CSV table of C-alpha atoms in Angstrom, one decimal:
chain,number,residue,atom,x,y,z
A,9,GLU,CA,-0.1,-0.2,0.1
A,10,PRO,CA,1.4,3.4,-1.0
A,11,GLU,CA,2.3,5.7,1.8
A,12,VAL,CA,3.7,9.1,2.3
A,13,THR,CA,7.0,9.1,3.5
A,14,GLN,CA,9.3,12.2,5.1
A,15,THR,CA,12.6,12.8,5.5
A,16,PRO,CA,14.3,13.6,7.5
A,17,SER,CA,12.6,11.6,10.8
A,18,HIS,CA,14.5,14.1,13.3
A,19,GLN,CA,16.4,17.4,13.1
A,20,VAL,CA,18.0,19.2,15.7
A,21,THR,CA,18.7,23.0,14.8
A,22,GLN,CA,20.2,26.2,16.5
A,23,MET,CA,17.6,28.8,16.6
A,24,GLY,CA,17.9,31.1,14.0
A,25,GLN,CA,19.0,28.4,11.3
A,26,GLU,CA,16.9,27.6,8.3
A,27,VAL,CA,15.7,24.1,8.1
A,28,ILE,CA,13.8,22.1,5.1
A,29,LEU,CA,11.6,19.2,5.5
A,30,ARG,CA,10.8,17.0,2.9
A,31,CYS,CA,7.7,14.8,2.1
A,32,VAL,CA,6.7,12.6,-0.8
A,33,PRO,CA,3.5,12.4,-1.1
A,34,ILE,CA,1.1,9.4,-2.4
A,35,SER,CA,2.0,9.6,-6.3
A,36,ASN,CA,-1.2,9.8,-7.6
A,37,HIS,CA,-2.6,12.4,-5.1
A,38,LEU,CA,-3.2,15.8,-6.2
A,39,TYR,CA,-3.4,17.7,-2.4
A,40,PHE,CA,-0.6,18.4,-0.1
A,41,TYR,CA,-0.8,19.3,3.3
A,42,TRP,CA,1.4,20.3,6.1
A,43,TYR,CA,0.7,19.7,10.1
A,44,ARG,CA,2.6,20.4,13.0
A,45,GLN,CA,2.0,18.8,16.9
A,46,ILE,CA,3.7,20.4,19.6
A,47,LEU,CA,4.4,18.0,22.1
A,48,GLY,CA,1.4,17.2,23.9
A,49,GLN,CA,-1.0,19.2,22.2
A,50,LYS,CA,-3.3,19.0,19.3
A,51,VAL,CA,-2.4,18.6,15.6
A,52,GLU,CA,-2.6,21.9,14.0
A,53,PHE,CA,-3.1,22.9,10.3
A,54,LEU,CA,0.1,24.7,8.5
A,55,VAL,CA,-0.8,24.9,5.1
A,56,SER,CA,-2.4,23.1,2.2
A,57,PHE,CA,-1.2,23.2,-1.6
A,58,TYR,CA,-3.1,22.3,-5.1
A,59,ASN,CA,-2.0,22.8,-8.6
A,60,ASN,CA,1.3,24.4,-7.5
A,61,GLU,CA,-0.1,26.9,-5.6
A,62,ILE,CA,-1.0,27.2,-2.0
A,63,SER,CA,-4.8,26.6,-1.2
A,64,GLU,CA,-5.2,27.4,2.5
A,65,LYS,CA,-2.7,28.6,5.1
A,66,SER,CA,-3.4,29.1,9.1
A,67,GLU,CA,-2.2,31.9,11.0
A,68,ILE,CA,0.8,29.9,12.2
A,69,PHE,CA,1.8,29.9,8.6
A,70,ASP,CA,3.6,33.4,8.8
A,71,ASP,CA,6.5,34.6,6.3
A,72,GLN,CA,9.0,32.2,8.0
A,73,PHE,CA,7.4,29.5,6.4
A,74,SER,CA,7.3,28.4,2.8
A,75,VAL,CA,6.5,25.4,0.9
A,76,GLU,CA,7.4,23.9,-2.7
A,77,ARG,CA,6.9,21.3,-5.1
A,78,PRO,CA,10.1,21.6,-6.7
A,79,ASP,CA,9.9,18.3,-8.9
A,80,GLY,CA,7.4,15.8,-9.4
A,81,SER,CA,7.7,13.8,-6.5
A,82,ASN,CA,8.8,15.9,-3.6
A,83,PHE,CA,6.9,18.5,-1.5
A,84,THR,CA,8.9,20.7,1.3
A,85,LEU,CA,8.4,22.9,4.0
A,86,LYS,CA,11.0,25.5,4.8
A,87,ILE,CA,11.4,27.3,8.0
A,88,ARG,CA,13.7,30.4,7.1
A,89,SER,CA,14.8,31.5,10.8
A,90,THR,CA,13.5,28.7,13.2
A,91,LYS,CA,12.6,30.0,16.8
A,92,LEU,CA,12.4,27.6,20.0
A,93,GLU,CA,8.5,27.5,19.3
A,94,ASP,CA,9.0,25.9,16.0
A,95,SER,CA,10.2,22.6,18.1
A,96,ALA,CA,7.4,19.9,17.3
A,97,MET,CA,6.5,17.1,15.0
A,98,TYR,CA,5.8,18.1,11.6
A,99,PHE,CA,3.4,16.1,9.5
A,100,CYS,CA,2.9,15.8,5.7
A,101,ALA,CA,-0.3,14.2,4.2
A,102,SER,CA,-2.1,13.9,0.8
A,103,SER,CA,-5.2,13.3,-0.5
A,104,ALA,CA,-6.3,12.4,-4.0
A,105,GLU,CA,-9.3,14.9,-4.0
A,106,ILE,CA,-10.6,17.6,-1.7
A,107,ARG,CA,-12.6,15.9,1.3
A,108,GLU,CA,-10.9,12.9,0.9
A,109,THR,CA,-8.9,11.1,3.3
A,110,GLN,CA,-5.5,12.4,4.5
A,111,TYR,CA,-2.9,10.2,4.3
A,112,PHE,CA,-0.2,11.2,6.8
A,113,GLY,CA,3.4,10.6,6.8
A,114,PRO,CA,5.5,9.5,9.7
A,115,GLY,CA,6.9,12.9,10.6
A,116,THR,CA,9.5,14.7,11.4
A,117,ARG,CA,10.4,15.7,14.7
A,118,LEU,CA,12.3,19.2,14.9
A,119,LEU,CA,14.1,20.2,17.9
A,120,VAL,CA,15.3,23.8,17.9
A,121,LEU,CA,18.1,24.8,20.4
B,14,GLY,CA,-13.8,29.1,10.5
B,15,GLU,CA,-14.3,25.5,12.3
B,16,ASN,CA,-13.9,25.0,15.6
B,17,VAL,CA,-13.5,21.3,17.0
B,18,GLU,CA,-13.9,20.3,20.6
B,19,GLN,CA,-13.6,16.7,22.1
B,20,HIS,CA,-14.2,15.1,24.8
B,21,PRO,CA,-13.3,13.3,27.3
B,22,SER,CA,-9.6,14.3,27.4
B,23,THR,CA,-8.9,10.7,28.9
B,24,LEU,CA,-10.8,7.6,28.9
B,25,SER,CA,-10.1,4.0,31.1
B,26,VAL,CA,-12.2,0.8,30.2
B,27,GLN,CA,-12.1,-2.5,31.0
B,28,GLU,CA,-11.1,-5.0,28.1
B,29,GLY,CA,-14.8,-6.0,26.3
B,30,ASP,CA,-16.4,-2.6,27.5
B,31,SER,CA,-17.7,-0.6,25.0
B,32,ALA,CA,-15.8,3.3,24.4
B,33,VAL,CA,-17.6,6.3,23.5
B,34,ILE,CA,-15.8,9.6,22.2
B,35,LYS,CA,-17.6,12.8,21.5
B,36,CYS,CA,-16.8,15.5,19.3
B,37,THR,CA,-18.7,19.0,18.4
B,38,TYR,CA,-18.3,21.6,15.7
B,39,SER,CA,-19.1,25.0,14.9
B,40,ASP,CA,-19.4,25.6,11.3
B,41,SER,CA,-23.2,23.9,10.3
B,42,ALA,CA,-21.8,23.7,6.6
B,43,SER,CA,-19.2,20.8,7.6
B,44,ASN,CA,-19.8,17.8,5.8
B,45,TYR,CA,-16.8,15.6,6.3
B,46,PHE,CA,-15.9,14.2,9.7
B,47,PRO,CA,-13.0,11.7,10.0
B,48,TRP,CA,-11.5,9.8,12.9
B,49,TYR,CA,-7.9,9.2,13.6
B,50,LYS,CA,-5.7,6.9,15.9
B,51,GLN,CA,-2.5,8.0,17.2
B,52,GLU,CA,-0.1,5.8,18.6
B,53,LEU,CA,2.7,7.3,20.7
B,54,GLY,CA,5.3,8.6,18.6
B,55,LYS,CA,3.8,7.7,15.5
B,56,ARG,CA,1.5,9.3,12.5
B,57,PRO,CA,-2.3,9.6,12.5
B,58,GLN,CA,-4.0,7.3,10.9
B,59,LEU,CA,-7.7,7.1,9.8
B,60,ILE,CA,-10.1,4.6,11.2
B,61,ILE,CA,-13.4,5.6,9.8
B,62,ASP,CA,-15.0,8.6,8.5
B,63,ILE,CA,-18.5,10.0,7.8
B,64,ARG,CA,-20.2,12.2,5.6
B,65,SER,CA,-23.2,14.5,6.1
B,66,ASN,CA,-25.7,12.9,4.0
B,67,VAL,CA,-25.6,9.5,6.2
B,68,GLY,CA,-26.2,9.4,10.2
B,69,GLU,CA,-24.3,6.2,10.8
B,70,LYS,CA,-21.6,4.2,9.5
B,71,LYS,CA,-20.0,0.8,11.0
B,72,ASP,CA,-16.8,-0.7,10.3
B,73,GLN,CA,-16.6,-4.0,12.7
B,74,ARG,CA,-16.1,-2.8,16.0
B,75,ILE,CA,-15.9,0.6,15.2
B,76,ALA,CA,-19.1,2.9,14.4
B,77,VAL,CA,-19.3,6.7,14.2
B,78,THR,CA,-22.7,8.5,14.5
B,79,LEU,CA,-23.5,12.1,13.2
B,80,ASN,CA,-26.1,14.5,14.7
B,81,LYS,CA,-26.1,17.7,12.0
B,82,THR,CA,-28.9,19.1,14.3
B,83,ALA,CA,-26.7,19.3,17.5
B,84,LYS,CA,-23.6,19.6,15.7
B,85,HIS,CA,-21.7,16.8,17.0
B,86,PHE,CA,-20.4,13.2,16.0
B,87,SER,CA,-19.1,10.3,18.2
B,88,LEU,CA,-16.8,7.5,17.8
B,89,HIS,CA,-18.2,4.1,19.4
B,90,ILE,CA,-15.6,1.3,20.1
B,91,THR,CA,-17.0,-2.1,21.3
B,92,GLU,CA,-15.5,-5.2,22.7
B,93,THR,CA,-12.5,-2.6,23.5
B,94,GLN,CA,-9.0,-4.7,23.3
B,95,PRO,CA,-5.8,-3.3,25.0
B,96,VAL,CA,-4.6,-3.1,21.3
B,97,ASP,CA,-7.1,-0.3,21.0
B,98,SER,CA,-5.1,1.8,23.4
B,99,ALA,CA,-4.1,4.8,21.8
B,100,VAL,CA,-5.1,8.7,21.3
B,101,TYR,CA,-8.2,9.2,19.0
B,102,LEU,CA,-8.6,12.6,17.3
B,103,CYS,CA,-11.7,13.7,15.6
B,104,ALA,CA,-11.5,16.5,12.7
B,105,ALA,CA,-14.1,18.6,10.7
B,106,PRO,CA,-13.0,20.8,7.6
B,107,HIS,CA,-11.9,24.2,8.3
B,108,ASN,CA,-14.3,25.5,6.0
B,109,GLN,CA,-16.9,24.4,3.4
B,110,ALA,CA,-14.4,25.3,0.6
B,111,GLY,CA,-11.3,24.6,2.7
B,112,THR,CA,-8.9,21.7,2.5
B,113,ALA,CA,-7.6,22.1,6.2
B,114,LEU,CA,-8.8,19.7,8.7
B,115,ILE,CA,-9.4,21.1,12.3
B,116,PHE,CA,-8.5,18.5,14.9
B,117,GLY,CA,-10.0,18.3,18.4
B,118,LYS,CA,-7.5,18.1,21.0
B,119,GLY,CA,-7.7,14.1,21.3
B,120,THR,CA,-8.8,11.7,23.6
B,121,THR,CA,-6.4,9.0,25.2
B,122,LEU,CA,-8.2,5.7,25.5
B,123,SER,CA,-6.7,3.1,28.0
B,124,VAL,CA,-7.9,-0.5,27.8
B,125,SER,CA,-6.8,-2.6,30.6
B,126,SER,CA,-7.2,-6.5,30.4
């Protein structure tokens, strides 16, 4: 069964550094998403992406964040200048259509020191 | 935008008992309600979902009911087993046209044998 994959599984970075989190969505899916989950808290929506542009974004997704689909398979989340409060598990997800099941990747645990 | 409230935050049952988790939503136009199971440190995995054109859906020991008038939907697990122990997350679409899922805070279910 196809799965969403994410790399790296863990990332430790210094405050102020840039990080890029990578995702490979399920191959025939058209909608891509990033969510985050701070330890012990709920899953929070960051951004959705369709047809090479952002469909929706939350208040969390400020100018420090950007997303890109650099090629036919990868979907990336960049945090330009990380803050301590960016420490969280970041999940990528994809779905075949809008309002269809969103399949989540295994997550990247980001720790900002 | 949507707001999702989930209760209870923790639930402990004996093996073989039933468990019920309830979520309320705010946007009466919401029409898709998934439930995810998240084991510790793992990705959320869809276990069942329901659309607003039906009132109940079952899949073996799991069922979901939807009350559109009261704007709540519930997860029912019968004949619980220790493997059912996990965090259960409900979600609803951010808005009628949106792609984002807004999650509840989660319910930690513990099934003791």
